[in-house]
């Protein structure tokens, strides 16, 4: 296809081409992966990982996607290069085609060549290929079938041509396609300039990586062949657009220029001015895309994990915006530009527009407050270092400014240089590395040993019977006894049992695993938990209570039915609660996590502030109305596309297959429709009632509701009514009149407290009047040091003020014991402050006698200590300390 194409046209042309080759077009998965080894989705194959491993079946053997990707943390850390580099990005789109045991190297290479040269119409003379050093098959296809000369097919090593998604997972040799911009773009200066030199020369651009999936890498470094070899290819949309649109940098394509132009217009700057300061504009455009997509996928700014990365990206963009001249919030305008540009393909941006802009606005307000504190801190640090004769700001201080206040190290360096200082850059880099490790650890991004063990066994999938019943027969296929595989488990043994089919539900989707019994001819297992270590496999964990269980035995599997019913009440209730939350708060209030247990439910959802009492009452009332309506609850297995067409709620971060289970509440006119694999009631009326018992914060932008249903809710209400009745009897009123009675008692209490305070004040002033006769004079300065009785620090200050007013001129130090600890208040009248006396310095000296410290203003200060036995000694030395100050 000759002529210039828009990025949207290139994306669609890619998908259409591979659809014509029998590939299923699969929507992009979330940036938040359903993979414990990854912080973000960083490649197109992430959503297909289990398919490549053979643990997930799909209805197609060929797929194509345009996948949202983030590379900001861990192995793929591009953040510091974003802006100065013309190629690096945080967020990008990866075009890919995939084969799951269907075609392999030959077809993958032919498809890539045909798309580049025929569909895109690119000059074949400017395309160079690489292959893995011993991959004769790929080399032969390029030279023997495509017709590239051997001089343009380079054999390369592990660094460039062996691909791994991470430390574990699918991997294999690769073949890359590179574009030649021409000798005039050479930056290495070598006469033998070539892709084979692998020296990042500006002449060459890696465009497309064809990964031939042959192996699965385990945590111990070993590799085994995949059940079926496959193909995973990735081509950056930004890079192919750069080539097709005839520009040199990604930022000159229509994926970025509208965002940059909009930012420039907000500032009223010309294109020439923007070009002079291209780095900040690039950072804002790139980070603007990243933040918009991350928030749309449910990531919110925080100080942990993914939220920490989002906050760093946003604050880096804010700082560069201030360098350009923005004095107020502007990222919302940038996000609006991103939504306009990319919302046509990524509908979630449009659907969540209001929520995205609200999150950004709150974060900008928060950063403005912390920025002021950060500048103050930096001024303090530079001032201290200069006074000490030091010239380098330590790396830990640079990191603290970056981590807490969002200061990029370059900004700290600029301010440091203005003060004649430099920064410890390496120390900062070291601390950043430690922080990234903590972020990854916080998210528990590891692969469990149990999962690795079961994945290698290739056991058949367990047939789940539990949607329809709580009892059924199954055959024991595999046993783990006291931590090791075995053929037989005896009485007292801890055991894991894998059956061919079972009614036991394995913990998933927030629903806890079932408990119950496995009863065989020779023995019984008490099941204490049910888990799914790998997709499709169910293990029953417990201990043998009688006899023995052997591999091959047929057992009667019986779930604790009463407990299951309670779990189903809570699970169906979470769907109703989800509906009520969105109806009350807005569509942004999407599920972020849940716990469905027999005795309670817990529901986490996206929302930016605490719910007030009226909102909680409204939500609870809506749920109970849905319960009382006794709506039917049903479920069907359908395609993901059909579920989406019907408006079923799909949770971001969840991984769905081609076939999905859709739970519908309300029949033909549903009040709720969600994709869910859990167990549910048949009618909402079986829930009984729901009572919200708690609401609080989980993390930034995520709230949590805790609730009870069924008998638990009934007990909660009954307990509350009994307490209400007992309290009313104690206060000699009725439950209906209790609020007014409590209000009257509170008024009475406040009156008594005020009268008591006035009486104490009168009493203390009478005693203080006596203290005025015990003053002493030091070089013409009146000094009063007195031990007093006072309930709190405020009362002490009030006493000191009264004495100061009575003396007119003088130094007053009062001491008392509060909670077994000494406490002092010192005050100095204004005339004596002008003569050099300082209350803060004085009280600090007094407190040192009792093993404490403190300080404050020249006219008023407080201090505390540890040794109350030395209180009188400390007061006795006040005149000594005053005399020392007079010198």
CSV table of C-alpha atoms in Angstrom, one decimal, residues 219-630:
chain,number,residue,atom,x,y,z
A,219,UNK,CA,12.7,-20.8,38.1
A,220,UNK,CA,15.7,-23.0,38.4
A,221,UNK,CA,17.0,-22.0,35.0
A,222,UNK,CA,16.1,-25.3,33.2
A,223,UNK,CA,14.2,-25.3,29.9
A,224,UNK,CA,11.9,-27.9,28.5
A,225,UNK,CA,10.2,-28.0,25.1
A,226,UNK,CA,6.7,-26.7,25.0
A,227,UNK,CA,4.0,-29.2,24.2
A,228,UNK,CA,3.5,-27.5,20.8
A,229,UNK,CA,5.9,-25.0,19.4
A,230,UNK,CA,4.4,-21.6,18.6
A,231,UNK,CA,5.0,-18.2,17.2
A,232,UNK,CA,4.8,-14.9,19.1
A,233,UNK,CA,5.6,-11.7,17.1
A,234,UNK,CA,5.8,-8.2,18.2
A,235,UNK,CA,6.0,-5.0,16.2
A,236,UNK,CA,5.8,-1.6,17.8
A,237,UNK,CA,3.0,0.4,16.3
A,238,UNK,CA,5.0,3.6,17.0
A,239,UNK,CA,8.0,2.3,15.0
A,240,UNK,CA,6.2,1.0,11.9
A,241,UNK,CA,4.2,4.3,11.9
A,242,UNK,CA,7.5,6.2,12.0
A,243,UNK,CA,8.7,4.4,8.9
A,244,UNK,CA,5.4,4.5,7.0
A,245,UNK,CA,4.9,8.2,7.7
A,246,UNK,CA,8.5,9.0,6.5
A,247,UNK,CA,9.8,10.6,9.7
A,248,UNK,CA,12.8,9.7,11.9
A,249,UNK,CA,11.5,9.9,15.5
A,250,UNK,CA,8.4,8.3,16.9
A,251,UNK,CA,7.4,11.7,18.4
A,252,UNK,CA,7.0,13.1,14.8
A,253,UNK,CA,4.2,10.6,14.0
A,254,UNK,CA,0.5,11.2,14.5
A,255,UNK,CA,0.5,9.1,17.6
A,256,UNK,CA,2.2,12.0,19.4
A,257,UNK,CA,2.0,15.2,17.4
A,258,UNK,CA,-1.6,16.0,18.2
A,259,UNK,CA,-0.8,15.7,22.0
A,260,UNK,CA,2.3,17.8,21.6
A,261,UNK,CA,0.5,20.4,19.5
A,262,UNK,CA,-2.3,20.6,22.1
A,263,UNK,CA,0.2,21.0,24.9
A,264,UNK,CA,2.0,23.8,23.0
A,265,UNK,CA,-1.3,25.6,22.3
A,266,UNK,CA,-2.1,25.5,26.0
A,267,UNK,CA,1.1,27.4,26.6
A,268,UNK,CA,0.7,29.7,23.7
A,269,UNK,CA,4.1,28.6,22.3
A,270,UNK,CA,5.2,28.3,18.6
A,271,UNK,CA,6.3,25.1,17.0
A,272,UNK,CA,9.8,26.5,16.9
A,273,UNK,CA,9.8,27.2,20.6
A,274,UNK,CA,8.5,23.6,21.2
A,275,UNK,CA,11.3,22.2,19.1
A,276,UNK,CA,13.9,24.1,21.1
A,277,UNK,CA,12.6,22.4,24.3
A,278,UNK,CA,11.6,19.1,22.8
A,279,UNK,CA,12.4,16.9,25.8
A,280,UNK,CA,9.7,18.2,28.2
A,281,UNK,CA,7.2,18.1,25.4
A,282,UNK,CA,8.1,14.4,24.6
A,283,UNK,CA,7.9,13.5,28.3
A,284,UNK,CA,4.5,15.1,28.7
A,285,UNK,CA,3.1,13.4,25.6
A,286,UNK,CA,4.5,9.9,26.5
A,287,UNK,CA,3.6,10.1,30.2
A,288,UNK,CA,0.2,11.5,29.3
A,289,UNK,CA,-0.6,8.4,27.3
A,290,UNK,CA,0.7,6.1,30.0
A,291,UNK,CA,-1.2,7.7,32.8
A,292,UNK,CA,-4.5,7.9,30.8
A,293,UNK,CA,-4.4,4.2,29.9
A,294,UNK,CA,-3.2,3.1,33.4
A,295,UNK,CA,-6.0,4.9,35.2
A,296,UNK,CA,-8.5,3.5,32.6
A,297,UNK,CA,-7.3,0.0,33.5
A,298,UNK,CA,-7.9,0.7,37.2
A,299,UNK,CA,-4.4,1.7,38.4
A,300,UNK,CA,-4.5,4.6,40.9
A,301,UNK,CA,-1.6,6.8,42.2
A,302,UNK,CA,-0.2,5.4,45.4
A,303,UNK,CA,3.1,4.7,47.1
A,304,UNK,CA,3.1,1.0,46.4
A,305,UNK,CA,3.5,-1.3,43.4
A,306,UNK,CA,1.8,-0.2,40.2
A,307,UNK,CA,0.3,2.9,41.8
A,308,UNK,CA,3.8,4.0,42.7
A,309,UNK,CA,4.9,3.7,39.1
A,310,UNK,CA,1.9,5.7,38.0
A,311,UNK,CA,2.6,8.4,40.5
A,312,UNK,CA,6.2,8.7,39.4
A,313,UNK,CA,5.2,9.1,35.8
A,314,UNK,CA,2.6,11.7,36.6
A,315,UNK,CA,4.9,13.7,38.8
A,316,UNK,CA,7.7,13.6,36.3
A,317,UNK,CA,5.3,15.0,33.7
A,318,UNK,CA,4.1,17.7,36.1
A,319,UNK,CA,7.7,18.8,36.8
A,320,UNK,CA,8.5,19.0,33.1
A,321,UNK,CA,5.3,21.0,32.7
A,322,UNK,CA,6.4,23.5,35.2
A,323,UNK,CA,9.7,23.8,33.4
A,324,UNK,CA,7.8,24.7,30.3
A,325,UNK,CA,5.7,27.3,32.1
A,326,UNK,CA,2.6,25.7,33.4
A,327,UNK,CA,1.6,27.3,36.7
A,328,UNK,CA,-1.6,25.3,37.3
A,329,UNK,CA,-3.1,21.9,36.6
A,330,UNK,CA,-2.7,20.8,32.9
A,331,UNK,CA,-2.5,17.0,32.8
A,332,UNK,CA,-6.3,16.7,32.5
A,333,UNK,CA,-6.1,18.7,29.2
A,334,UNK,CA,-3.3,16.3,28.1
A,335,UNK,CA,-5.4,13.3,29.0
A,336,UNK,CA,-8.4,14.7,27.1
A,337,UNK,CA,-6.2,14.9,24.0
A,338,UNK,CA,-5.1,11.3,24.4
A,339,UNK,CA,-8.8,10.2,24.8
A,340,UNK,CA,-9.8,12.1,21.7
A,341,UNK,CA,-6.8,10.6,19.7
A,342,UNK,CA,-7.1,7.0,20.8
A,343,UNK,CA,-10.6,6.5,22.2
A,344,UNK,CA,-11.9,5.3,18.8
A,345,UNK,CA,-10.0,2.0,19.2
A,346,UNK,CA,-9.8,1.8,23.0
A,347,UNK,CA,-13.4,2.4,24.0
A,348,UNK,CA,-12.5,2.2,27.7
A,349,UNK,CA,-10.9,5.6,27.5
A,350,UNK,CA,-14.2,7.2,26.5
A,351,UNK,CA,-16.3,5.2,28.9
A,352,UNK,CA,-14.0,6.2,31.9
A,353,UNK,CA,-13.2,9.7,30.8
A,354,UNK,CA,-14.8,11.5,33.8
A,355,UNK,CA,-13.1,9.2,36.3
A,356,UNK,CA,-9.7,9.5,34.5
A,357,UNK,CA,-9.9,13.3,34.6
A,358,UNK,CA,-11.0,13.3,38.2
A,359,UNK,CA,-8.1,11.1,39.4
A,360,UNK,CA,-5.6,13.3,37.5
A,361,UNK,CA,-7.0,16.5,39.0
A,362,UNK,CA,-6.8,15.1,42.6
A,363,UNK,CA,-3.2,14.0,42.0
A,364,UNK,CA,-2.2,17.3,40.6
A,365,UNK,CA,-3.6,19.1,43.7
A,366,UNK,CA,-1.8,16.6,45.9
A,367,UNK,CA,1.5,17.2,44.1
A,368,UNK,CA,1.2,21.0,44.4
A,369,UNK,CA,1.0,20.6,48.1
A,370,UNK,CA,3.9,18.2,48.4
A,371,UNK,CA,6.0,20.3,45.9
A,372,UNK,CA,5.9,23.2,48.3
A,373,UNK,CA,7.1,21.0,51.2
A,374,UNK,CA,9.7,19.5,48.9
A,375,UNK,CA,11.2,22.9,47.9
A,376,UNK,CA,11.4,23.8,51.6
A,377,UNK,CA,13.1,20.5,52.3
A,378,UNK,CA,15.6,21.0,49.5
A,379,UNK,CA,16.4,24.6,50.7
A,380,UNK,CA,17.0,23.2,54.2
A,381,UNK,CA,19.3,20.4,52.8
A,382,UNK,CA,21.3,22.8,50.6
A,383,UNK,CA,21.6,25.3,53.4
A,384,UNK,CA,22.8,22.7,55.9
A,385,UNK,CA,25.4,21.2,53.5
A,386,UNK,CA,26.8,24.7,52.6
A,387,UNK,CA,27.1,25.6,56.3
A,388,UNK,CA,29.1,22.3,56.8
A,389,UNK,CA,31.3,23.0,53.9
A,390,UNK,CA,30.0,20.0,51.9
A,391,UNK,CA,29.5,20.2,48.1
A,392,UNK,CA,27.5,17.0,47.3
A,393,UNK,CA,23.8,16.3,48.1
A,394,UNK,CA,23.8,12.6,49.2
A,395,UNK,CA,22.0,10.0,47.0
A,396,UNK,CA,19.5,9.2,49.8
A,397,UNK,CA,18.4,12.8,50.0
A,398,UNK,CA,18.0,13.0,46.2
A,399,UNK,CA,16.0,9.8,46.4
A,400,UNK,CA,13.8,11.1,49.2
A,401,UNK,CA,12.9,14.2,47.2
A,402,UNK,CA,12.1,11.9,44.2
A,403,UNK,CA,10.2,9.3,46.1
A,404,UNK,CA,8.2,11.6,48.5
A,405,UNK,CA,7.9,14.8,46.5
A,406,UNK,CA,8.2,13.6,42.9
A,407,UNK,CA,11.4,15.7,42.2
A,408,UNK,CA,13.2,14.3,39.2
A,409,UNK,CA,16.9,14.1,40.0
A,410,UNK,CA,17.6,16.5,37.1
A,411,UNK,CA,15.6,19.1,38.9
A,412,UNK,CA,17.4,18.5,42.1
A,413,UNK,CA,20.7,18.8,40.2
A,414,UNK,CA,19.7,22.1,38.7
A,415,UNK,CA,18.7,23.6,42.0
A,416,UNK,CA,21.9,22.1,43.6
A,417,UNK,CA,24.0,23.8,40.9
A,418,UNK,CA,22.3,27.1,41.6
A,419,UNK,CA,23.6,26.7,45.1
A,420,UNK,CA,27.1,25.6,44.1
A,421,UNK,CA,26.5,21.9,44.8
A,422,UNK,CA,26.3,18.7,42.9
A,423,UNK,CA,24.3,15.5,43.5
A,424,UNK,CA,25.4,11.9,44.2
A,425,UNK,CA,23.9,10.4,41.1
A,426,UNK,CA,25.1,6.8,41.7
A,427,UNK,CA,23.7,6.8,45.3
A,428,UNK,CA,20.3,7.9,43.9
A,429,UNK,CA,20.4,5.1,41.3
A,430,UNK,CA,21.2,2.5,44.0
A,431,UNK,CA,18.3,3.6,46.1
A,432,UNK,CA,16.0,3.5,43.1
A,433,UNK,CA,17.0,-0.1,42.5
A,434,UNK,CA,16.2,-1.0,46.0
A,435,UNK,CA,12.8,0.7,45.7
A,436,UNK,CA,12.0,-1.2,42.5
A,437,UNK,CA,12.7,-4.5,44.3
A,438,UNK,CA,10.4,-3.5,47.2
A,439,UNK,CA,7.7,-2.5,44.7
A,440,UNK,CA,7.9,-5.9,43.0
A,441,UNK,CA,8.1,-7.7,46.4
A,442,UNK,CA,5.0,-5.8,47.6
A,443,UNK,CA,3.0,-7.2,44.7
A,444,UNK,CA,4.3,-10.7,45.4
A,445,UNK,CA,5.3,-11.1,41.7
A,446,UNK,CA,6.5,-14.7,42.1
A,447,UNK,CA,5.6,-18.1,40.8
A,448,UNK,CA,4.5,-20.6,43.5
A,449,UNK,CA,6.3,-23.9,43.9
A,450,UNK,CA,2.9,-25.7,43.9
A,451,UNK,CA,2.0,-24.2,40.6
A,452,UNK,CA,5.4,-25.2,39.1
A,453,UNK,CA,5.0,-28.7,40.4
A,454,UNK,CA,1.5,-29.3,39.1
A,455,UNK,CA,2.2,-27.6,35.8
A,456,UNK,CA,4.9,-30.1,35.0
A,457,UNK,CA,2.6,-33.1,35.6
A,458,UNK,CA,0.3,-32.4,32.7
A,459,UNK,CA,-2.7,-33.9,34.6
A,460,UNK,CA,-6.1,-33.7,32.9
A,461,UNK,CA,-8.4,-30.8,33.8
A,462,UNK,CA,-10.7,-31.5,36.7
A,463,UNK,CA,-14.4,-31.6,35.8
A,464,UNK,CA,-16.3,-29.3,38.2
A,465,UNK,CA,-19.7,-30.6,39.3
A,466,UNK,CA,-20.4,-28.0,42.0
A,467,UNK,CA,-22.6,-25.6,40.1
A,468,UNK,CA,-25.5,-28.1,40.3
A,469,UNK,CA,-24.8,-30.2,43.4
A,470,UNK,CA,-22.6,-30.5,46.5
A,471,UNK,CA,-22.0,-34.3,46.3
A,472,UNK,CA,-20.5,-36.5,43.6
A,473,UNK,CA,-18.1,-39.3,42.9
A,474,UNK,CA,-14.6,-38.9,41.7
A,475,UNK,CA,-11.5,-41.0,41.1
A,476,UNK,CA,-8.2,-40.1,42.8
A,477,UNK,CA,-5.7,-39.3,40.1
A,478,UNK,CA,-2.8,-38.0,42.2
A,479,UNK,CA,-1.8,-37.6,45.8
A,480,UNK,CA,0.7,-35.4,47.6
A,481,UNK,CA,1.3,-36.8,51.1
A,482,UNK,CA,3.1,-34.7,53.7
A,483,UNK,CA,4.6,-32.6,50.9
A,484,UNK,CA,5.8,-35.4,48.6
A,485,UNK,CA,4.1,-37.3,45.7
A,486,UNK,CA,2.8,-40.7,46.9
A,487,UNK,CA,0.6,-43.6,45.9
A,488,UNK,CA,-1.1,-44.0,49.4
A,489,UNK,CA,-2.0,-41.8,52.3
A,490,UNK,CA,-2.6,-43.2,55.7
A,491,UNK,CA,-4.5,-42.0,58.8
A,492,UNK,CA,-3.0,-38.8,60.2
A,493,UNK,CA,-1.2,-37.8,56.9
A,494,UNK,CA,-1.5,-34.3,55.5
A,495,UNK,CA,-2.7,-34.8,51.9
A,496,UNK,CA,-3.6,-33.1,48.7
A,497,UNK,CA,-5.9,-35.1,46.5
A,498,UNK,CA,-6.6,-34.5,42.8
A,499,UNK,CA,-9.8,-36.1,41.5
A,500,UNK,CA,-11.0,-36.4,37.9
A,501,UNK,CA,-14.2,-34.6,38.9
A,502,UNK,CA,-15.5,-32.9,42.0
A,503,UNK,CA,-18.2,-30.7,43.5
A,504,UNK,CA,-15.6,-28.9,45.6
A,505,UNK,CA,-15.1,-25.2,44.5
A,506,UNK,CA,-11.5,-24.1,44.4
A,507,UNK,CA,-10.7,-20.7,45.8
A,508,UNK,CA,-10.9,-18.2,43.0
A,509,UNK,CA,-12.4,-14.8,42.2
A,510,UNK,CA,-12.6,-13.9,45.9
A,511,UNK,CA,-14.7,-16.9,46.8
A,512,UNK,CA,-13.0,-19.1,49.4
A,513,UNK,CA,-12.5,-22.8,48.7
A,514,UNK,CA,-15.0,-25.5,49.9
A,515,UNK,CA,-14.4,-27.8,52.9
A,516,UNK,CA,-16.0,-31.2,53.4
A,517,UNK,CA,-15.1,-34.9,53.2
A,518,UNK,CA,-13.8,-37.4,50.6
A,519,UNK,CA,-15.1,-40.9,51.7
A,520,UNK,CA,-13.7,-44.0,50.0
A,521,UNK,CA,-14.0,-47.7,50.7
A,522,UNK,CA,-10.8,-47.8,52.8
A,523,UNK,CA,-10.7,-44.4,54.4
A,524,UNK,CA,-11.9,-40.8,54.7
A,525,UNK,CA,-10.2,-37.4,54.1
A,526,UNK,CA,-11.3,-34.3,55.9
A,527,UNK,CA,-11.0,-31.5,53.3
A,528,UNK,CA,-9.9,-28.3,55.0
A,529,UNK,CA,-9.3,-26.2,51.8
A,530,UNK,CA,-9.7,-26.5,48.0
A,531,UNK,CA,-7.3,-24.8,45.7
A,532,UNK,CA,-6.4,-24.5,42.0
A,533,UNK,CA,-2.6,-24.5,41.6
A,534,UNK,CA,-2.8,-24.3,37.8
A,535,UNK,CA,-5.8,-23.4,35.6
A,536,UNK,CA,-8.3,-26.2,35.3
A,537,UNK,CA,-6.9,-28.4,38.1
A,538,UNK,CA,-8.5,-28.7,41.5
A,539,UNK,CA,-6.7,-30.0,44.6
A,540,UNK,CA,-8.4,-31.0,47.9
A,541,UNK,CA,-6.2,-30.3,50.9
A,542,UNK,CA,-6.7,-31.8,54.3
A,543,UNK,CA,-5.8,-34.9,56.3
A,544,UNK,CA,-6.7,-38.6,56.5
A,545,UNK,CA,-9.0,-39.1,59.5
A,546,UNK,CA,-9.6,-42.8,59.1
A,547,UNK,CA,-8.1,-45.6,57.1
A,548,UNK,CA,-6.2,-44.9,53.9
A,549,UNK,CA,-6.7,-43.4,50.5
A,550,UNK,CA,-4.9,-44.6,47.3
A,551,UNK,CA,-4.4,-43.4,43.8
A,552,UNK,CA,-7.1,-45.0,41.7
A,553,UNK,CA,-9.7,-45.1,44.5
A,554,UNK,CA,-13.2,-43.9,43.9
A,555,UNK,CA,-14.4,-41.6,46.6
A,556,UNK,CA,-17.7,-39.9,47.5
A,557,UNK,CA,-16.9,-36.2,47.6
A,558,UNK,CA,-19.3,-34.3,49.9
A,559,UNK,CA,-19.1,-30.5,50.3
A,560,UNK,CA,-20.2,-28.9,53.6
A,561,UNK,CA,-23.5,-27.9,52.2
A,562,UNK,CA,-24.6,-25.4,54.9
A,563,UNK,CA,-21.3,-23.6,54.6
A,564,UNK,CA,-21.5,-23.5,50.8
A,565,UNK,CA,-25.0,-22.0,51.0
A,566,UNK,CA,-23.7,-19.2,53.2
A,567,UNK,CA,-20.9,-18.6,50.7
A,568,UNK,CA,-23.4,-18.4,47.9
A,569,UNK,CA,-25.6,-15.9,49.8
A,570,UNK,CA,-22.5,-13.7,50.1
A,571,UNK,CA,-21.4,-14.1,46.5
A,572,UNK,CA,-24.8,-13.3,45.0
A,573,UNK,CA,-25.0,-10.4,47.4
A,574,UNK,CA,-21.6,-9.0,46.1
A,575,UNK,CA,-23.1,-8.8,42.6
A,576,UNK,CA,-26.1,-6.8,43.9
A,577,UNK,CA,-23.8,-4.6,46.0
A,578,UNK,CA,-21.7,-3.9,42.8
A,579,UNK,CA,-24.8,-2.9,41.0
A,580,UNK,CA,-26.0,-0.6,43.9
A,581,UNK,CA,-22.5,1.0,44.2
A,582,UNK,CA,-22.4,1.9,40.5
A,583,UNK,CA,-26.0,3.2,40.5
A,584,UNK,CA,-25.3,5.4,43.6
A,585,UNK,CA,-21.7,6.5,43.0
A,586,UNK,CA,-21.2,6.2,39.2
A,587,UNK,CA,-19.8,3.8,36.7
A,588,UNK,CA,-16.3,4.2,38.0
A,589,UNK,CA,-17.1,2.3,41.2
A,590,UNK,CA,-15.8,-0.9,39.7
A,591,UNK,CA,-14.7,-4.0,41.7
A,592,UNK,CA,-11.1,-4.0,42.7
A,593,UNK,CA,-11.2,-7.1,44.9
A,594,UNK,CA,-13.4,-9.2,47.1
A,595,UNK,CA,-13.6,-11.8,49.8
A,596,UNK,CA,-16.6,-14.2,49.7
A,597,UNK,CA,-16.6,-16.2,52.9
A,598,UNK,CA,-19.3,-18.1,54.7
A,599,UNK,CA,-19.5,-15.6,57.6
A,600,UNK,CA,-19.0,-12.3,55.8
A,601,UNK,CA,-18.3,-10.5,52.5
A,602,UNK,CA,-15.8,-7.9,51.7
A,603,UNK,CA,-15.9,-5.8,48.5
A,604,UNK,CA,-13.2,-3.4,47.3
A,605,UNK,CA,-14.1,-0.8,44.7
A,606,UNK,CA,-12.7,2.2,42.9
A,607,UNK,CA,-13.8,5.5,44.6
A,608,UNK,CA,-11.8,8.6,45.6
A,609,UNK,CA,-13.3,9.5,48.9
A,610,UNK,CA,-15.0,8.0,51.9
A,611,UNK,CA,-18.7,7.2,51.6
A,612,UNK,CA,-21.0,9.3,53.9
A,613,UNK,CA,-23.8,7.9,56.0
A,614,UNK,CA,-26.5,8.8,53.5
A,615,UNK,CA,-24.6,7.1,50.6
A,616,UNK,CA,-24.2,3.9,52.7
A,617,UNK,CA,-27.9,3.9,53.7
A,618,UNK,CA,-28.9,4.4,50.0
A,619,UNK,CA,-26.6,1.5,48.9
A,620,UNK,CA,-27.8,-0.8,51.6
A,621,UNK,CA,-31.5,0.0,50.8
A,622,UNK,CA,-31.0,-0.6,47.1
A,623,UNK,CA,-29.4,-4.0,47.7
A,624,UNK,CA,-32.2,-5.1,50.1
A,625,UNK,CA,-34.8,-3.9,47.6
A,626,UNK,CA,-33.2,-6.2,45.0
A,627,UNK,CA,-33.2,-9.1,47.6
A,628,UNK,CA,-36.9,-8.6,48.4
A,629,UNK,CA,-37.8,-8.6,44.7
A,630,UNK,CA,-36.6,-12.2,44.7
